[in-house]
Short mmCIF file of C-alpha atoms in Angstrom, two decimals:
data_model
loop_
_atom_site.label_atom_id
_atom_site.label_comp_id
_atom_site.label_asym_id
_atom_site.label_seq_id
_atom_site.Cartn_x
_atom_site.Cartn_y
_atom_site.Cartn_z
CA MET H 1 55.24 119.75 124.40
CA ALA H 2 57.93 118.02 126.35
CA ASP H 3 60.17 115.65 124.53
CA GLN H 4 59.67 112.00 125.42
CA PRO H 5 62.70 110.38 126.85
CA ASN H 6 64.50 107.87 124.71
CA LEU H 7 63.81 104.39 126.07
CA PRO H 8 66.03 101.41 125.56
CA PRO H 9 65.01 99.04 122.85
CA SER H 10 64.15 96.40 125.42
CA LEU H 11 61.61 98.75 126.97
CA SER H 12 60.06 99.97 123.74
CA ALA H 13 56.32 99.31 123.48
CA ALA H 14 55.67 96.36 121.20
CA ALA H 15 53.52 97.05 118.16
CA PRO H 16 50.16 95.20 118.25
CA ALA H 17 50.33 91.93 116.24
CA ALA H 18 48.07 91.63 113.22
CA ALA H 19 45.01 89.40 113.86
CA SER H 20 45.36 85.91 112.34
CA PRO H 21 42.78 85.26 109.54
CA ARG H 22 40.05 82.69 110.23
CA LEU H 23 40.57 79.38 108.48
CA ILE H 24 38.12 76.95 106.94
CA THR H 25 38.57 73.42 105.64
CA ASP H 26 39.00 73.26 101.88
CA PRO H 27 35.98 71.27 100.56
CA SER H 28 38.15 69.75 97.84
CA ASP H 29 40.85 68.59 100.28
CA PRO H 30 39.88 68.12 103.95
CA ARG H 31 43.57 68.07 104.89
CA ARG H 32 44.04 71.68 103.85
CA GLN H 33 42.90 74.87 105.56
CA VAL H 34 42.25 78.05 103.60
CA PRO H 35 41.64 81.53 104.99
CA ILE H 36 38.16 82.99 104.88
CA LYS H 37 38.63 85.99 102.67
CA LYS H 38 36.40 87.72 100.21
CA ALA H 39 38.79 86.81 97.43
CA ASN H 40 38.39 83.11 98.30
CA SER H 41 34.58 83.15 98.40
CA PRO H 42 33.98 82.08 94.74
CA PHE H 43 36.55 79.30 95.05
CA LEU H 44 35.08 78.03 98.31
CA ALA H 45 31.52 78.16 96.93
CA HIS H 46 32.57 76.21 93.84
CA GLN H 47 34.41 73.61 95.88
CA ALA H 48 31.44 73.23 98.24
CA GLU H 49 29.09 72.67 95.28
CA GLN H 50 31.44 70.09 93.80
CA ALA H 51 31.64 68.30 97.14
CA ARG H 52 27.83 68.30 97.41
CA ARG H 53 27.48 66.81 93.93
CA ARG H 54 30.06 64.13 94.66
CA ALA H 55 28.20 63.21 97.85
CA GLN H 56 24.92 62.99 95.92
CA ALA H 57 26.52 60.82 93.23
CA GLN H 58 28.01 58.49 95.84
CA ALA H 59 24.67 58.23 97.65
CA LYS H 60 22.88 57.51 94.36
CA MET H 61 25.45 54.87 93.45
CA ALA H 62 25.11 53.22 96.85
CA SER H 63 21.30 53.26 96.53
CA SER H 64 21.56 51.79 93.03
CA LYS H 65 23.82 48.99 94.25
CA THR H 66 21.41 48.21 97.08
CA ALA H 67 18.45 48.15 94.67
CA SER H 68 20.41 45.97 92.26
CA ARG H 69 21.24 43.48 95.00
CA THR H 70 17.58 43.42 96.07
CA GLN H 71 16.43 42.88 92.49
CA ARG H 72 18.92 40.07 91.96
CA ALA H 73 17.72 38.41 95.15
CA GLN H 74 14.09 38.68 94.00
CA THR H 75 15.00 37.29 90.57
CA ARG H 76 16.77 34.32 92.15
CA LYS H 77 13.75 33.72 94.37
CA GLN H 78 11.36 33.83 91.40
CA ARG H 79 13.55 31.48 89.38
CA SER H 80 13.73 29.09 92.27
CA LEU H 81 9.94 29.16 92.62
CA CYS H 82 9.44 28.57 88.87
CA ALA H 83 11.92 25.70 88.93
CA SER H 84 10.07 24.13 91.86
CA LEU H 85 6.71 24.48 90.10
CA ILE H 86 8.09 22.94 86.90
CA LYS H 87 9.67 20.11 88.84
CA TRP H 88 6.46 19.24 90.67
CA ALA H 89 4.43 19.57 87.47
CA LEU H 90 6.73 17.07 85.77
CA VAL H 91 6.46 14.76 88.76
CA GLY H 92 2.66 14.99 88.52
CA VAL H 93 2.67 14.25 84.79
CA LEU H 94 4.99 11.27 85.21
CA PHE H 95 2.85 9.97 88.05
CA ALA H 96 -0.32 10.27 85.93
CA LEU H 97 1.33 8.51 82.98
CA GLY H 98 2.62 5.73 85.20
CA ALA H 99 -0.76 5.32 86.87
CA GLY H 100 -2.45 5.16 83.45
CA GLN H 101 -0.09 2.44 82.30
CA PHE H 102 -0.56 0.49 85.53
CA ILE H 103 -4.34 0.87 85.82
CA ALA H 104 -5.62 1.22 82.24
CA GLY H 105 -2.73 -0.29 80.32
CA ASP H 106 -2.32 3.00 78.43
CA ILE H 107 -0.22 5.94 79.58
CA LEU H 108 -2.78 8.30 77.98
CA TRP H 109 -5.73 6.58 79.68
CA GLY H 110 -7.24 5.85 76.27
CA TYR H 111 -7.30 9.50 75.18
CA ARG H 112 -6.90 9.94 71.42
CA GLY H 113 -8.02 13.53 70.98
CA LYS H 114 -6.42 16.22 68.87
CA TYR H 115 -3.91 17.21 71.55
CA VAL H 116 -2.00 13.96 71.14
CA GLN H 117 -2.03 14.08 67.36
CA LYS H 118 1.23 15.02 65.70
CA ARG H 119 -0.46 17.13 63.03
CA TYR H 120 -2.06 19.31 65.72
CA TRP H 121 1.34 20.46 66.96
CA PHE H 122 3.09 20.24 63.59
CA PRO H 123 0.43 21.05 60.99
CA PRO H 124 1.34 20.33 57.39
CA PRO H 125 2.15 23.34 55.20
CA GLN H 126 -0.80 24.97 53.48
CA ARG H 127 -1.44 23.94 49.91
CA LEU H 128 -3.96 24.51 47.15
CA PHE H 129 -6.23 21.70 45.97
CA THR H 130 -7.94 21.25 42.67
CA PRO H 131 -11.37 19.56 42.88
CA GLU H 132 -9.76 16.40 41.52
CA GLU H 133 -7.03 16.44 44.18
CA LEU H 134 -9.50 17.11 46.98
CA ALA H 135 -11.61 14.16 45.83
CA LEU H 136 -8.71 11.82 46.69
CA TYR H 137 -9.21 12.63 50.40
CA ASN H 138 -12.77 11.32 50.70
CA GLY H 139 -11.91 8.57 53.18
CA LEU H 140 -11.91 5.64 50.77
CA ASP H 141 -8.15 5.29 51.18
CA PRO H 142 -7.50 4.51 54.87
CA LYS H 143 -3.91 5.70 54.51
CA ARG H 144 -4.99 9.21 53.56
CA PRO H 145 -6.56 11.84 55.84
CA ILE H 146 -10.14 12.96 55.22
CA TYR H 147 -10.63 16.51 53.98
CA LEU H 148 -13.68 18.61 53.24
CA SER H 149 -14.00 22.20 52.12
CA ILE H 150 -16.33 25.08 53.00
CA MET H 151 -16.14 28.27 50.95
CA GLY H 152 -12.77 27.24 49.57
CA VAL H 153 -11.14 26.49 52.93
CA VAL H 154 -10.03 22.88 53.41
CA TYR H 155 -10.54 21.25 56.82
CA ASP H 156 -9.01 18.05 58.15
CA VAL H 157 -11.79 15.89 59.64
CA THR H 158 -9.80 12.69 59.96
CA ASP H 159 -10.58 12.47 63.68
CA GLY H 160 -14.24 12.09 62.72
CA ARG H 161 -13.64 9.18 60.35
CA ARG H 162 -16.70 7.32 61.61
CA ILE H 163 -18.81 10.37 60.73
CA TYR H 164 -17.14 11.57 57.53
CA GLY H 165 -15.64 8.29 56.36
CA PRO H 166 -17.33 5.81 54.01
CA GLY H 167 -20.72 4.79 55.37
CA GLY H 168 -20.78 7.65 57.87
CA PRO H 169 -23.80 9.95 58.19
CA TYR H 170 -21.93 12.85 56.55
CA ASP H 171 -19.65 11.02 54.13
CA PHE H 172 -21.12 13.06 51.24
CA PHE H 173 -19.23 16.14 52.50
CA SER H 174 -15.82 14.45 52.30
CA GLY H 175 -13.47 15.09 49.41
CA ARG H 176 -15.40 18.08 48.06
CA ASP H 177 -16.56 21.64 48.66
CA ALA H 178 -20.29 21.28 49.31
CA SER H 179 -20.84 24.74 50.79
CA ARG H 180 -24.32 25.10 49.31
CA ALA H 181 -25.65 21.92 50.93
CA TYR H 182 -24.77 23.14 54.43
CA VAL H 183 -27.67 25.61 54.33
CA THR H 184 -30.07 24.02 51.85
CA GLY H 185 -30.07 20.60 53.49
CA CYS H 186 -30.11 18.87 50.11
CA PHE H 187 -27.53 16.11 50.46
CA LYS H 188 -28.38 13.82 47.56
CA PRO H 189 -25.99 14.10 44.61
CA GLU H 190 -28.85 14.20 42.11
CA GLN H 191 -30.20 17.34 43.79
CA GLY H 192 -27.12 19.24 42.66
CA HIS H 193 -26.46 21.02 45.98
CA LEU H 194 -23.18 19.30 46.85
CA THR H 195 -21.29 22.17 45.24
CA HIS H 196 -19.37 25.30 46.09
CA ASP H 197 -21.70 27.39 43.91
CA LEU H 198 -23.64 29.79 46.16
CA ARG H 199 -25.45 31.71 43.45
CA GLY H 200 -29.14 32.24 44.11
CA LEU H 201 -28.89 31.95 47.90
CA GLY H 202 -30.46 34.62 50.08
CA VAL H 203 -28.68 36.84 52.58
CA GLU H 204 -29.59 34.67 55.56
CA GLU H 205 -28.44 31.53 53.76
CA LEU H 206 -25.11 33.14 52.92
CA LYS H 207 -24.70 34.11 56.57
CA GLY H 208 -25.39 30.50 57.47
CA VAL H 209 -22.61 29.28 55.18
CA MET H 210 -20.22 31.80 56.73
CA ASP H 211 -21.16 30.53 60.19
CA TRP H 212 -20.24 27.01 59.10
CA ALA H 213 -16.91 28.30 57.79
CA ARG H 214 -16.06 29.70 61.20
#
């Protein structure tokens, strides 16, 4: 084989340059490029997953803020509607009271039912009565309320003073527990039925007393 002539350095064949590695953007830092190599695959996969999770968290936070703003707007709208309804209801009540005073001379238009009674909204505390104490509330004293009792439960019947008060058609029930008389229909004291004693009554009569107690 013939020897190759020695060439000057300037004419020597240049060695082929090594191929530059492909680069990819680092998911954790978009300003940095990292080579795509097998050794970098786990790192790149981890960084990509972290970036995906951050994007999901940001999207969820943005959605939550939007929902929160929407909910606050709905709450403000509902409060405004409730305030308007309350305002117009008060205006209506004041108008009715004023009209009652102007037309009937009474802001309540003569109504004296239980809903305007103080004891309906602020009932007195429960208490136990002896027969002697209960007898004091039979309507003879106009300053006292009128009470009657059925099966041991005391009821305030002051609103029916013309019925349960002295001279009323049922004044014999006032100031006592006359449970037996409610089903026997014997209202005269000498008949002995104005009592709480239910002994000797039948099943249907006992049911009748319980119906009265309701």
